[in-house]
CSV table of C-alpha atoms in Angstrom, one decimal:
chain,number,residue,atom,x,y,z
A,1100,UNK,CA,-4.1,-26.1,-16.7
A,1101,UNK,CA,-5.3,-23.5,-14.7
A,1102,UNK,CA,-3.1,-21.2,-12.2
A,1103,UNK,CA,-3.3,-22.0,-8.9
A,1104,UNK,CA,-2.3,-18.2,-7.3
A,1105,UNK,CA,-3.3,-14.7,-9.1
A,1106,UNK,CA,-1.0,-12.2,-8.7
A,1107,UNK,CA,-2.7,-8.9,-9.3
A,1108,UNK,CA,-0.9,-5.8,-10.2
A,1109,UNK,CA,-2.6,-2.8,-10.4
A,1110,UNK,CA,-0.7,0.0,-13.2
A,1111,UNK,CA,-0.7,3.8,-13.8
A,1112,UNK,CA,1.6,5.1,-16.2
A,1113,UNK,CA,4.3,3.8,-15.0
A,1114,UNK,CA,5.9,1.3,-17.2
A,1115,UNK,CA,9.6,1.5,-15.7
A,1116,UNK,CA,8.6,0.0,-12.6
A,1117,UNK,CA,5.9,-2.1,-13.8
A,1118,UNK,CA,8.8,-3.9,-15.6
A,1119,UNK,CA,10.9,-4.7,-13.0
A,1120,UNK,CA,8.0,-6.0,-10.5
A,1121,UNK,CA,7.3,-8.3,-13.2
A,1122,UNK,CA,11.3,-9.1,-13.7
A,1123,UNK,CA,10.8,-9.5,-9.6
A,1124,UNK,CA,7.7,-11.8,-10.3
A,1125,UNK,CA,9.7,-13.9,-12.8
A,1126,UNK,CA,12.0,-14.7,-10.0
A,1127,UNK,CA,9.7,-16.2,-7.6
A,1128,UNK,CA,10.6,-19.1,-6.1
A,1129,UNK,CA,7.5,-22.3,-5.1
A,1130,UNK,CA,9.0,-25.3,-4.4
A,1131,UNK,CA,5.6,-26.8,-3.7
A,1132,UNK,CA,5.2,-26.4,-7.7
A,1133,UNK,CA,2.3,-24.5,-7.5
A,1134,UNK,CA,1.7,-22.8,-11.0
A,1135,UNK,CA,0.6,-18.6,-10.9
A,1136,UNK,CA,-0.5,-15.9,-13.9
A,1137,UNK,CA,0.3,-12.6,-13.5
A,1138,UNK,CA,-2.6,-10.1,-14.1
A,1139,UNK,CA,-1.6,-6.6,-15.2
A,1140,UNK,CA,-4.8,-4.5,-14.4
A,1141,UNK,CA,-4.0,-1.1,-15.8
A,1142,UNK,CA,-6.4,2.1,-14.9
A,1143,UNK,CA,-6.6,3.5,-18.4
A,1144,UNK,CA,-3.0,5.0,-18.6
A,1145,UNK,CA,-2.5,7.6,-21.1
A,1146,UNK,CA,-0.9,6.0,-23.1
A,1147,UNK,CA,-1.3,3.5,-26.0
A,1148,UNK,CA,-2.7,-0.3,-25.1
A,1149,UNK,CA,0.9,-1.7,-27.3
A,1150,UNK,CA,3.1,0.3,-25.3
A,1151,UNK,CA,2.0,-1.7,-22.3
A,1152,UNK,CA,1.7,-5.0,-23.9
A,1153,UNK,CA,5.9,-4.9,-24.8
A,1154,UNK,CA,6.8,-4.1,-21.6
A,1155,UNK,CA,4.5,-6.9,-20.2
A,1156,UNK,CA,6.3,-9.2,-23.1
A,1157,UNK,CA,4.3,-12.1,-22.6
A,1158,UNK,CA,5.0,-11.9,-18.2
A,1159,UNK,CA,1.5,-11.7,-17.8
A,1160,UNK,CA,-2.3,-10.7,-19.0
A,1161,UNK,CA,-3.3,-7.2,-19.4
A,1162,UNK,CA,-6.5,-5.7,-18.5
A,1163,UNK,CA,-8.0,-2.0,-19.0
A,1164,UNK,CA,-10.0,-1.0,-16.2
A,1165,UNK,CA,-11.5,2.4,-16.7
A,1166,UNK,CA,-13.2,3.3,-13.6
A,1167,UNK,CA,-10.4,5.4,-11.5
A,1168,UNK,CA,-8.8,3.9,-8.5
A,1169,UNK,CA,-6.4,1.7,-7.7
A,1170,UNK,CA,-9.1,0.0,-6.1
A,1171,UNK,CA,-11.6,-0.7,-9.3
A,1172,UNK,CA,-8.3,-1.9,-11.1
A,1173,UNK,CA,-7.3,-4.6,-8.4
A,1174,UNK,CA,-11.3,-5.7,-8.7
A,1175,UNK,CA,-11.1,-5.8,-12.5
A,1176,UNK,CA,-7.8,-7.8,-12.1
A,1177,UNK,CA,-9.5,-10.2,-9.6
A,1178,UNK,CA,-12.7,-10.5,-11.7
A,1179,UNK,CA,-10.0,-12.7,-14.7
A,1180,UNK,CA,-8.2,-14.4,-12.2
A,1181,UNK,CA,-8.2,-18.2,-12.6
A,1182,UNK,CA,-6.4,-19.1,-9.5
A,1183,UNK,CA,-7.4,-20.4,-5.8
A,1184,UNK,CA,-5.3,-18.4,-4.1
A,1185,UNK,CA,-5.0,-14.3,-4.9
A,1186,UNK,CA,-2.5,-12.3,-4.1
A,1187,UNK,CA,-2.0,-8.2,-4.7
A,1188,UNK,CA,1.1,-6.3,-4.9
A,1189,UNK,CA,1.4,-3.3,-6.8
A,1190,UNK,CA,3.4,-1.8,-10.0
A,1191,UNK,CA,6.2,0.4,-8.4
A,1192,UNK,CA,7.0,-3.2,-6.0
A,1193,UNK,CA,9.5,-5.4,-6.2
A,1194,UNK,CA,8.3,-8.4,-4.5
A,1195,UNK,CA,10.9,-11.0,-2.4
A,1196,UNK,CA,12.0,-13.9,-4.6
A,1197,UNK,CA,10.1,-16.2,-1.6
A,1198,UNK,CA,7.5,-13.5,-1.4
A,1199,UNK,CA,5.0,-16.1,-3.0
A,1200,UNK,CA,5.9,-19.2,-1.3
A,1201,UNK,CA,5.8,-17.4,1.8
A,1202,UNK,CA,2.4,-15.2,1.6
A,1203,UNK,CA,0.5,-18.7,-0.2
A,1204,UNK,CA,2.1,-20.9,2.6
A,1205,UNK,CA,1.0,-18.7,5.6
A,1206,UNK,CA,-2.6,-19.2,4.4
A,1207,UNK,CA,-2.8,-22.8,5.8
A,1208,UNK,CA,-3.2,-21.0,9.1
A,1209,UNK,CA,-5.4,-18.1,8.1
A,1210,UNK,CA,-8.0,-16.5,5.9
A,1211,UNK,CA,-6.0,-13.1,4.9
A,1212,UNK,CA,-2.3,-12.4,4.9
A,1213,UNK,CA,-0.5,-9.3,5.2
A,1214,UNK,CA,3.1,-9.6,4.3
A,1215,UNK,CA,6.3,-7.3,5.3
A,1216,UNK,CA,7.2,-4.1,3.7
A,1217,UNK,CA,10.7,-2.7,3.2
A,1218,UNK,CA,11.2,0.5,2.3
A,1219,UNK,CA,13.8,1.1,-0.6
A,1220,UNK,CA,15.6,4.3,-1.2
A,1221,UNK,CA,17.4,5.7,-4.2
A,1222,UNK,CA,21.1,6.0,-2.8
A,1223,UNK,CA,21.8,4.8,1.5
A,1224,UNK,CA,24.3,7.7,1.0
A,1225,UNK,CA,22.3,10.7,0.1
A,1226,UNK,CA,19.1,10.7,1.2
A,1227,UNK,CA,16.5,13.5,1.1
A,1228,UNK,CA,14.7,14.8,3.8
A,1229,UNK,CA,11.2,12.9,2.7
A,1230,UNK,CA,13.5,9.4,1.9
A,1231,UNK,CA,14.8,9.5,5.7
A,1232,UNK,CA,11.2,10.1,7.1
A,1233,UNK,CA,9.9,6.9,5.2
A,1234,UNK,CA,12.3,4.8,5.8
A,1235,UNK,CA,11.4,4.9,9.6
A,1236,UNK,CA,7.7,5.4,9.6
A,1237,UNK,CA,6.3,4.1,6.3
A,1238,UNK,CA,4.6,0.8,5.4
A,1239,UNK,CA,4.7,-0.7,9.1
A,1240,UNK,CA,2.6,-3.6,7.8
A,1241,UNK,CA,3.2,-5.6,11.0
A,1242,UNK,CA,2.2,-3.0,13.3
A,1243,UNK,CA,-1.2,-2.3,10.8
A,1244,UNK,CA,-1.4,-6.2,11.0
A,1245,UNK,CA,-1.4,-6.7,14.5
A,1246,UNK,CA,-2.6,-3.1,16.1
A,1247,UNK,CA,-5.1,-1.8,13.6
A,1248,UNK,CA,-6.9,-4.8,11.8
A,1249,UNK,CA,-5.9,-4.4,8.1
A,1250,UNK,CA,-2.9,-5.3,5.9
A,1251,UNK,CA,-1.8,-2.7,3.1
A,1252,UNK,CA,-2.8,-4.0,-0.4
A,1253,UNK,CA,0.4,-3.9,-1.8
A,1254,UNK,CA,1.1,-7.1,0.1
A,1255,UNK,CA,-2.0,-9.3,0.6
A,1256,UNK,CA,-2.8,-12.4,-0.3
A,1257,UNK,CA,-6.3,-14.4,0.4
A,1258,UNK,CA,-8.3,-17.4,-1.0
A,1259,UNK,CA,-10.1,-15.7,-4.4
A,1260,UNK,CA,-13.7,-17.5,-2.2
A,1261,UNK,CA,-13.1,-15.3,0.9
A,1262,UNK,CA,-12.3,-12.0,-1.8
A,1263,UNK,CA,-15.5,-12.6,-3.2
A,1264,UNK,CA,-18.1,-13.6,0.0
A,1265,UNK,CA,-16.0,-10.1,1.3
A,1266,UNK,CA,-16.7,-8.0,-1.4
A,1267,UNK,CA,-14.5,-5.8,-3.9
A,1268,UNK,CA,-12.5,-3.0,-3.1
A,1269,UNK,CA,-14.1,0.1,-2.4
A,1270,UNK,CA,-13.3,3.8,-3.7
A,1271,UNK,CA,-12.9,6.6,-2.3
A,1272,UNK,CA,-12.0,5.4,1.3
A,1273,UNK,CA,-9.7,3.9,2.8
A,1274,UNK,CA,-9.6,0.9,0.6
A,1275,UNK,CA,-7.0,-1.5,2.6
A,1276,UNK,CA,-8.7,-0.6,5.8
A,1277,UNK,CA,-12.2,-0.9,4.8
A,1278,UNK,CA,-11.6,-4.4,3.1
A,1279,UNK,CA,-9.6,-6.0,5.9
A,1280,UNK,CA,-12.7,-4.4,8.2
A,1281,UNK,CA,-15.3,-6.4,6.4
A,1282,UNK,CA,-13.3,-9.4,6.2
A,1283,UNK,CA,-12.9,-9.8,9.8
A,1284,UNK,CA,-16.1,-8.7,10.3
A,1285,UNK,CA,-17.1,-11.9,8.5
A,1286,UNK,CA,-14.8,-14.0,11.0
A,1287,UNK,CA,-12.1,-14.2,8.4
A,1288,UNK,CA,-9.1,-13.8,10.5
A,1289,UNK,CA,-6.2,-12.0,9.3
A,1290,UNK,CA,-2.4,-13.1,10.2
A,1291,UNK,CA,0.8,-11.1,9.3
A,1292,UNK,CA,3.7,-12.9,7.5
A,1293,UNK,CA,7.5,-11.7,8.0
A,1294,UNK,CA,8.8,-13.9,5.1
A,1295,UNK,CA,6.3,-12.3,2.3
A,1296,UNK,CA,8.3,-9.6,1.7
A,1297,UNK,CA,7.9,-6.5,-0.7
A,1298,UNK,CA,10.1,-3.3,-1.6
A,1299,UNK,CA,8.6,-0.4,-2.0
A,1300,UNK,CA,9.9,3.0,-3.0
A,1301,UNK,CA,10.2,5.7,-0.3
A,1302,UNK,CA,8.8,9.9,-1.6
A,1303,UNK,CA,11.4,11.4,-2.8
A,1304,UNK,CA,11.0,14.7,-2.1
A,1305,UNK,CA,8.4,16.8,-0.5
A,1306,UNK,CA,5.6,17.3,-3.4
A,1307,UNK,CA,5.6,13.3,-3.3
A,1308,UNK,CA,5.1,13.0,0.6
A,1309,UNK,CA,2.0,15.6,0.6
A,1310,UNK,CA,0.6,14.0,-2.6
A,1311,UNK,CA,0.7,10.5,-0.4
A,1312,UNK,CA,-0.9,12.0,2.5
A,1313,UNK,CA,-3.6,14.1,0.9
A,1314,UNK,CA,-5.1,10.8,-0.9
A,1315,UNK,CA,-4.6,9.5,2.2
A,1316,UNK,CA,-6.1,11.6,4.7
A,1317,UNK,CA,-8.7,12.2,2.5
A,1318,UNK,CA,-9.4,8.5,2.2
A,1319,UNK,CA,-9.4,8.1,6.1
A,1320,UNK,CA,-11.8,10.8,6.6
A,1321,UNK,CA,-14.6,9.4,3.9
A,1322,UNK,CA,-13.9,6.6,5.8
A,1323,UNK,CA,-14.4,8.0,9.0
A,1324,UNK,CA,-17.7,9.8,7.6
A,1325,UNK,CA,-19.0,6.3,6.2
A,1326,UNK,CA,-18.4,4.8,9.6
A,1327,UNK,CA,-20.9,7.6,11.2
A,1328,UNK,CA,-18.1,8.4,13.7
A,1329,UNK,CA,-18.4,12.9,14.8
A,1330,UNK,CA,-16.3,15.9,13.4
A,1331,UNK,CA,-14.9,16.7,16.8
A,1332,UNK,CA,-13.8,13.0,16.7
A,1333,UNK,CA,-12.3,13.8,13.5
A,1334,UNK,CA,-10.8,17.0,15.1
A,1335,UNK,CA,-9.0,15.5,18.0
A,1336,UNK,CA,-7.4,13.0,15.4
A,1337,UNK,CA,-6.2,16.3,14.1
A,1338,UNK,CA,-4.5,17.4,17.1
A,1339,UNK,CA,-2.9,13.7,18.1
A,1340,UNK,CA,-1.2,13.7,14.5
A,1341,UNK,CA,0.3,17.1,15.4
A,1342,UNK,CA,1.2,15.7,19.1
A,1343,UNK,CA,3.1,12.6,17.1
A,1344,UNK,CA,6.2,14.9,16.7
A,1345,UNK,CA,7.8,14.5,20.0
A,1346,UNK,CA,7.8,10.9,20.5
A,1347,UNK,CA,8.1,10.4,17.1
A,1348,UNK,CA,10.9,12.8,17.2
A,1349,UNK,CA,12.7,10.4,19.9
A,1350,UNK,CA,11.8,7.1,17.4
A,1351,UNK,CA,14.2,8.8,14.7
A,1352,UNK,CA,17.1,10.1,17.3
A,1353,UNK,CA,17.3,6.1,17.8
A,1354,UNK,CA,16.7,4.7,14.4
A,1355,UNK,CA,18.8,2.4,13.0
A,1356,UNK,CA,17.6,3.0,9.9
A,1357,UNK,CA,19.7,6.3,9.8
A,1358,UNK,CA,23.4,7.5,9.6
A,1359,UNK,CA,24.6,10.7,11.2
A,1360,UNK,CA,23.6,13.8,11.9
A,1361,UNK,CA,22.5,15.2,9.0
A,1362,UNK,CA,20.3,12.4,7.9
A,1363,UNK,CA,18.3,12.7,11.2
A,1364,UNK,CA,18.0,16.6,11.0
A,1365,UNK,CA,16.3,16.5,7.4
A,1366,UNK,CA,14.3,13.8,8.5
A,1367,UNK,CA,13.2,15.7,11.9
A,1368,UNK,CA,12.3,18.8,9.3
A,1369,UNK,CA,10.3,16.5,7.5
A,1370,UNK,CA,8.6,15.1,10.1
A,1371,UNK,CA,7.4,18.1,11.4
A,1372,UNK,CA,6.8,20.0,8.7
A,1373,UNK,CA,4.4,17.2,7.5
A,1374,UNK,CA,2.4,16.2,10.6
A,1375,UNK,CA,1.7,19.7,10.8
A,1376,UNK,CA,0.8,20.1,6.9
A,1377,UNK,CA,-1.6,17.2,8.0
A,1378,UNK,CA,-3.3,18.4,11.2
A,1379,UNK,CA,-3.7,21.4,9.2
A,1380,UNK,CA,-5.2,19.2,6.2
A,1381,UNK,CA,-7.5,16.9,9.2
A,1382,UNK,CA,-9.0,20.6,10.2
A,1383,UNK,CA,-10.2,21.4,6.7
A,1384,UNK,CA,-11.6,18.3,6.1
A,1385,UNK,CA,-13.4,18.8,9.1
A,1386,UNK,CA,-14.8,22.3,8.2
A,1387,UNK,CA,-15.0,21.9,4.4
A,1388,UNK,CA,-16.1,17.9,3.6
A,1389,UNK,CA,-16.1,17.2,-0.2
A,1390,UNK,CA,-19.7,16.2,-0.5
């Protein structure tokens, strides 16, 4: 019989985590009794196919994409999927037990569904500088929902027809924004889900956080060219992400999310020294595009 949801997991190199979202995809819970495969789509990891294969152990099908990009691995991923329904999380998640149920459910009401993200730390009693910054201000899928028009691809799920009458995920862009933007150019209308829930890991550490936001940025602004929008456009985005730090500096003085003193100092540091790192980063962009 075939599956009736995909669940499409893109994979780089990173087996340890890979294995527990699948031991988190094991535990999913559909009392409707719908049946779903899990899809491993792995972008040509360094290292051998086998490797992969025992820490999969039968959880799921593997599939070697070898264009780069998380991106062409989710397409590759959706291009085997047998099921009605897809739904993408990624390797370094560890999806809700009701995740499923929930994000497969809240499609009876609409075409595209962005689910909630929480944000998962090593240790809630020593947390660095770059762990504290996260936990308040990363993965606010509700607010990219229901403000800016696109769900992060960690946690969406949609009917495999509307993936296909959209169109695969781009690369090189914003890939999350891009898709969601086509979609709902279409009329597909996207709805945010508080029960689909998925964990994702918080930076660790500084080198992590600037790695994040240099794909990122960089995404956003071959985005931003592709849309035909101007430089000094560009350049006052520059100079609102490096305005962020007062109010933003209020947001973690209040944060629940946060213990003490010293939690919210290194979290303060981080937060400015990283919207500055990236107002700095919009500039160049700006004066030295990639071509």
């Amino acid at each position: 019989m075939k599956p009736e949801v995909s669940i499409i997991v893109p994979h780089y190199d990173d087996l340890q985590n890979l294995s527990a979202c699948l031991d988190a995809l094991e535990r999913q819970s559909l009392n409707d009794g719908k049946t779903f495969e899990v899809i491993v789509a792995d972008n040509c990891s360094p290292i051998a196919e086998h490797e992969i294969l025992e820490v999969i152990a039968g959880r799921g099908r593997l599939v070697r994409v070898e264009e780069r990009g998380a991106g062409p691995a989710r397409n590759g991923g959706a291009k085997l999927a047998q099921g009605e329904v897809l739904a993408f999380t990624d390797s370094d998640c560890i999806p809700d037990a009701a995740w499923l149920q929930q994000g497969v459910a809240a499609l009876a009401n609409c075409d595209v569904v962005g689910g909630r993200m929480e944000v998962l730390v090593g240790s809630e009693k020593s947390k660095s500088g770059a762990e504290a910054f996260e936990q308040v201000f990363a993965f606010d899928n509700e607010k990219y929902v229901h403000s800016h028009g696109f769900t992060v691809t960690a946690n969406l799920f949609c009917r495999a027809a509307t993936f296909w009458d959209v169109g695969a995920f781009r690369t090189g862009v914003s890939e999350d924004v891009e898709w969601c933007r086509r979609a709902t150019s279409k009329g597909y209308k996207l709805a945010y889900c508080q029960g689909a829930l998925v964990g994702h890991p918080a930076r660790r550490n500084w080198d992590e956080l600037v790695r994040k936001w240099r794909r990122l940025d960089e995404e956003s602004f071959a985005l931003h060219r592709d849309e035909g929008k101007s430089g000094l456009r560009w350049l006052l985005r520059a100079g609102m992400v490096a305005f962020s730090i007062f109010p933003h500096a209020f947001k973690l003085a209040i944060a629940p999310e946060l213990r003490g003193f010293g939690e919210r100092a290194r979290a303060f540091a981080t937060l400015v020294a990283i919207r500055l790192w990236r107002a700095i980063h919009y500039v160049r962009l700006a004066i030295l595009p990639k071509s």
